[in-house]
Short mmCIF file of C-alpha atoms in Angstrom, two decimals:
data_model
loop_
_atom_site.label_atom_id
_atom_site.label_comp_id
_atom_site.label_asym_id
_atom_site.label_seq_id
_atom_site.Cartn_x
_atom_site.Cartn_y
_atom_site.Cartn_z
CA MET A 1 38.50 179.27 -78.39
CA LYS A 2 40.91 181.04 -76.07
CA LEU A 3 43.30 183.36 -77.87
CA SER A 4 46.88 183.89 -76.72
CA VAL A 5 48.99 186.73 -78.09
CA VAL A 6 52.76 186.37 -77.87
CA ILE A 7 54.67 189.65 -78.06
CA PRO A 8 58.49 189.81 -77.92
CA ALA A 9 59.81 193.03 -76.41
CA TYR A 10 63.35 194.36 -76.25
CA ASN A 11 63.78 197.95 -75.03
CA GLU A 12 60.17 198.89 -75.79
CA GLU A 13 59.35 201.02 -72.75
CA GLU A 14 57.93 203.79 -74.97
CA SER A 15 55.86 201.63 -77.31
CA ILE A 16 54.60 198.84 -75.09
CA PRO A 17 51.95 200.75 -73.06
CA GLU A 18 50.01 201.93 -76.10
CA THR A 19 50.42 198.56 -77.82
CA LEU A 20 49.06 196.55 -74.88
CA LYS A 21 46.27 198.92 -73.93
CA SER A 22 44.99 199.07 -77.49
CA LEU A 23 45.19 195.29 -77.84
CA TYR A 24 43.41 194.64 -74.54
CA ASN A 25 40.65 197.18 -75.19
CA THR A 26 40.00 195.77 -78.66
CA LEU A 27 39.79 192.15 -77.51
CA GLN A 28 37.56 193.15 -74.61
CA LYS A 29 35.28 195.08 -76.96
CA TYR A 30 34.66 191.93 -79.00
CA GLY A 31 34.36 189.68 -75.96
CA ILE A 32 37.24 187.43 -76.98
CA GLU A 33 38.65 185.26 -74.19
CA HIS A 34 42.36 185.86 -74.26
CA GLU A 35 45.72 186.30 -72.60
CA ILE A 36 48.51 188.67 -73.59
CA CYS A 37 51.94 187.07 -73.15
CA VAL A 38 54.89 189.43 -73.39
CA THR A 39 58.43 188.11 -73.44
CA ASN A 40 60.76 190.75 -72.06
CA ASP A 41 63.91 189.79 -73.94
CA ASN A 42 66.34 190.88 -71.22
CA SER A 43 65.69 194.57 -71.96
CA LYS A 44 68.23 197.14 -70.83
CA ASP A 45 65.70 199.94 -70.34
CA ASN A 46 62.59 200.10 -68.11
CA THR A 47 60.47 197.66 -70.14
CA GLU A 48 60.08 195.23 -67.24
CA ALA A 49 59.02 197.95 -64.78
CA VAL A 50 56.50 199.24 -67.33
CA LEU A 51 55.08 195.73 -67.73
CA GLN A 52 54.75 195.34 -63.96
CA ALA A 53 52.78 198.59 -63.79
CA LEU A 54 50.59 197.62 -66.75
CA GLN A 55 49.52 194.38 -65.04
CA LYS A 56 47.46 196.53 -62.67
CA GLU A 57 45.50 197.93 -65.62
CA ILE A 58 45.40 194.86 -67.87
CA PRO A 59 44.22 191.75 -65.99
CA THR A 60 44.93 189.43 -68.94
CA LEU A 61 48.59 190.46 -69.18
CA VAL A 62 51.33 188.04 -68.19
CA TYR A 63 54.98 188.60 -68.90
CA PHE A 64 58.13 186.52 -68.81
CA THR A 65 61.74 187.66 -68.77
CA ASN A 66 64.01 185.70 -71.06
CA LYS A 67 67.45 185.91 -69.45
CA GLY A 68 69.10 184.35 -72.49
CA PRO A 69 70.00 183.39 -75.06
CA ASN A 70 68.38 186.50 -76.51
CA GLY A 71 67.13 187.56 -79.91
CA PHE A 72 63.76 187.95 -81.62
CA GLY A 73 63.37 184.27 -82.41
CA TYR A 74 64.39 183.16 -78.94
CA ALA A 75 61.92 185.63 -77.38
CA VAL A 76 59.02 184.41 -79.52
CA ARG A 77 59.92 180.78 -78.86
CA TYR A 78 60.04 181.51 -75.12
CA GLY A 79 56.45 182.72 -75.31
CA LEU A 80 55.36 179.83 -77.54
CA GLU A 81 56.45 177.40 -74.84
CA ARG A 82 54.38 179.15 -72.15
CA TYR A 83 51.07 180.35 -73.59
CA THR A 84 47.85 178.60 -72.51
CA GLY A 85 45.35 179.34 -75.30
CA ASP A 86 43.79 177.18 -78.00
CA CYS A 87 45.35 179.40 -80.65
CA VAL A 88 48.23 181.86 -80.58
CA ALA A 89 49.13 184.98 -82.53
CA VAL A 90 52.54 186.58 -82.83
CA MET A 91 52.42 190.38 -82.75
CA MET A 92 54.99 193.16 -82.49
CA ALA A 93 55.46 195.43 -79.47
CA ASP A 94 55.95 198.59 -81.52
CA MET A 95 52.32 199.30 -82.55
CA SER A 96 52.99 198.22 -86.14
CA ASP A 97 50.20 195.59 -86.04
CA ASP A 98 46.52 196.53 -85.77
CA PRO A 99 44.47 194.73 -83.08
CA GLU A 100 41.41 195.00 -85.33
CA ASP A 101 43.24 192.80 -87.82
CA LEU A 102 43.81 190.23 -85.07
CA VAL A 103 40.05 190.08 -84.49
CA LYS A 104 39.66 189.47 -88.21
CA TYR A 105 42.23 186.65 -88.03
CA TYR A 106 40.45 185.09 -85.07
CA ASN A 107 37.00 185.21 -86.68
CA THR A 108 38.39 183.79 -89.92
CA MET A 109 39.91 180.86 -88.04
CA LEU A 110 36.57 180.16 -86.37
CA GLU A 111 34.50 180.53 -89.54
CA LYS A 112 36.77 178.55 -91.87
CA ASP A 113 38.20 176.11 -89.29
CA VAL A 114 41.71 176.47 -90.70
CA ASP A 115 44.95 175.57 -88.93
CA ALA A 116 46.44 179.04 -89.39
CA VAL A 117 45.58 182.53 -90.60
CA PHE A 118 48.20 184.60 -92.39
CA GLY A 119 48.05 188.33 -93.00
CA SER A 120 49.09 189.99 -96.23
CA ARG A 121 49.99 193.64 -96.47
CA PHE A 122 50.18 193.35 -100.25
CA MET A 123 46.75 192.07 -101.28
CA LYS A 124 43.54 194.02 -101.84
CA GLY A 125 42.60 195.62 -98.52
CA GLY A 126 46.13 195.44 -97.10
CA LYS A 127 48.39 198.46 -96.65
CA VAL A 128 51.72 199.68 -95.34
CA ILE A 129 52.27 203.10 -93.78
CA ASP A 130 55.69 204.75 -93.76
CA TYR A 131 57.51 201.58 -94.84
CA PRO A 132 61.21 202.36 -95.52
CA GLN A 133 61.71 202.08 -99.28
CA VAL A 134 64.88 199.97 -99.18
CA LYS A 135 63.30 197.46 -96.78
CA LEU A 136 60.13 197.39 -98.88
CA TYR A 137 62.11 196.59 -102.02
CA ILE A 138 64.07 193.83 -100.27
CA ASN A 139 60.83 192.48 -98.77
CA ARG A 140 59.14 192.11 -102.15
CA ILE A 141 62.20 190.42 -103.69
CA ALA A 142 62.50 188.01 -100.75
CA ASN A 143 58.84 187.03 -100.94
CA LEU A 144 59.07 186.55 -104.70
CA ILE A 145 62.01 184.17 -104.23
CA ILE A 146 60.12 182.23 -101.54
CA ARG A 147 57.06 181.89 -103.76
CA PHE A 148 59.14 180.70 -106.72
CA LEU A 149 61.26 178.16 -104.84
CA LEU A 150 58.50 176.63 -102.70
CA GLY A 151 55.54 177.06 -105.02
CA ILE A 152 53.48 178.86 -102.41
CA LYS A 153 51.01 181.45 -103.71
CA TYR A 154 51.01 183.47 -100.48
CA ASN A 155 52.85 186.77 -101.04
CA ASP A 156 53.83 187.96 -97.53
CA THR A 157 55.65 185.13 -95.78
CA THR A 158 58.03 187.57 -94.06
CA ASN A 159 55.09 189.19 -92.26
CA ALA A 160 55.48 188.14 -88.61
CA PHE A 161 51.84 188.85 -87.70
CA LYS A 162 50.08 185.47 -87.96
CA LEU A 163 47.69 183.23 -86.01
CA TYR A 164 48.11 179.49 -85.40
CA LYS A 165 46.08 176.80 -83.67
CA ARG A 166 47.88 175.10 -80.80
CA GLU A 167 47.93 171.84 -82.78
CA THR A 168 49.69 173.63 -85.62
CA ILE A 169 52.39 175.06 -83.36
CA GLU A 170 53.00 171.62 -81.85
CA GLY A 171 53.10 170.09 -85.33
CA ILE A 172 55.80 172.40 -86.67
CA LYS A 173 58.20 171.98 -83.78
CA PRO A 174 61.10 171.89 -83.08
CA PHE A 175 61.91 175.49 -83.92
CA MET A 176 65.36 176.34 -85.23
CA SER A 177 65.49 180.10 -85.77
CA PRO A 178 67.04 182.32 -83.09
CA HIS A 179 66.42 185.57 -84.93
CA PHE A 180 63.90 187.20 -87.29
CA ASN A 181 64.09 184.20 -89.60
CA LEU A 182 61.55 182.61 -87.25
CA THR A 183 58.97 184.76 -89.07
CA VAL A 184 59.44 182.62 -92.19
CA GLU A 185 60.14 179.32 -90.41
CA LEU A 186 56.69 179.17 -88.80
CA PRO A 187 54.51 179.69 -91.91
CA LEU A 188 56.75 177.75 -94.28
CA LYS A 189 56.85 174.72 -92.01
CA ALA A 190 53.06 174.90 -91.65
CA TYR A 191 52.72 175.03 -95.44
CA VAL A 192 55.24 172.28 -96.16
CA ARG A 193 53.71 169.99 -93.53
CA GLY A 194 50.20 170.29 -94.93
CA TYR A 195 48.46 172.56 -92.43
CA SER A 196 45.56 174.55 -93.85
CA PHE A 197 45.61 178.33 -93.83
CA ALA A 198 43.55 181.31 -94.90
CA VAL A 199 44.96 184.66 -96.00
CA VAL A 200 43.38 187.98 -95.01
CA PRO A 201 44.56 191.55 -95.60
CA ASN A 202 46.28 193.40 -92.78
CA SER A 203 47.92 196.76 -92.27
CA TRP A 204 51.40 197.65 -91.05
CA THR A 205 52.52 200.98 -89.59
CA ASN A 206 56.12 201.96 -88.96
CA ARG A 207 57.10 202.39 -85.33
CA LYS A 208 56.78 205.76 -83.57
CA TYR A 209 59.50 205.18 -80.98
CA GLY A 210 62.91 203.58 -80.92
CA GLU A 211 64.74 201.75 -83.68
CA SER A 212 63.84 198.63 -85.63
CA LYS A 213 65.55 195.51 -84.29
CA LEU A 214 65.64 193.94 -87.78
CA LYS A 215 69.08 194.35 -89.36
CA ILE A 216 68.87 193.35 -93.03
CA LYS A 217 72.63 192.80 -93.46
CA GLU A 218 72.63 190.28 -90.61
CA MET A 219 69.56 188.35 -91.74
CA GLY A 220 70.09 187.45 -95.42
CA SER A 221 71.96 184.18 -94.91
CA ARG A 222 69.72 183.21 -91.98
CA TYR A 223 66.56 183.61 -94.05
CA PHE A 224 68.20 181.59 -96.82
CA PHE A 225 69.11 178.83 -94.38
CA ILE A 226 65.49 178.40 -93.25
CA LEU A 227 64.23 178.59 -96.84
CA LEU A 228 66.72 175.91 -97.87
CA TYR A 229 65.74 173.73 -94.90
CA CYS A 230 62.05 173.95 -95.81
CA MET A 231 62.82 173.15 -99.45
CA ILE A 232 64.77 170.05 -98.40
CA GLU A 233 61.92 168.94 -96.17
CA LYS A 234 59.32 169.51 -98.87
CA PHE A 235 61.13 167.69 -101.66
CA PHE A 236 63.12 164.99 -99.84
CA SER A 237 61.48 164.06 -96.50
CA ARG A 238 58.90 161.78 -98.17
CA GLY A 239 56.12 163.22 -96.01
CA ASP A 240 57.60 162.11 -92.70
CA TYR A 241 56.65 165.37 -90.99
CA MET A 242 53.26 165.95 -92.58
CA LYS A 243 50.19 166.80 -90.54
CA LYS A 244 48.64 163.63 -89.16
CA PRO A 245 44.96 163.05 -89.94
CA SER A 246 42.70 163.67 -86.93
CA ARG A 247 41.11 160.65 -85.32
CA LYS A 248 37.33 160.80 -85.07
#
């Protein structure tokens, strides 16, 4: 099963080399067929030049430049329309996600034959390092609200780091979110539409370089919009968008 990794990058010239080298070396170590797909989201720094140089060191690296519209969600969606693997993970460019966890996701998908694998930083074995306290508090409240309103037991929906089979990605289209609310749109649509998933612990480490692109004040209503959409689909769509049974 070929693994694709979609990584959005905006002004990540400092972080991206270590992120990509670590990811490539880890996947090579485990012999996982893969491609690394970076969407340069119209960066204003030297991100694109850094990616061009890295292609000489990382043969599985491909990158695209999204001229616009721009934003985290648009950048991820750009990559999700262009990857070639049988399954696809979304990872961050800032070294916050651990490539060893991705290997764990991949092996879990193979062993359990699930449609998606979700990470949780807040279950036994998961951890967060240097997580800003205000964001951590808001994160836990947001996930509690999601669990209550949708009846999902999973406790880390806002975690962007997840793995999906190609069939799952196709089944949850079209995508609506232009910003970070895409991180909740993907798993909630998969859940509401009946795709199977496994949950494994993962770690998260705060970035070393640059500033976080997530602005909490700008995202509240956008997260709520996607949550409301998924609630409406779950309770009122009469199963019109549910996963279709496979034909044998």
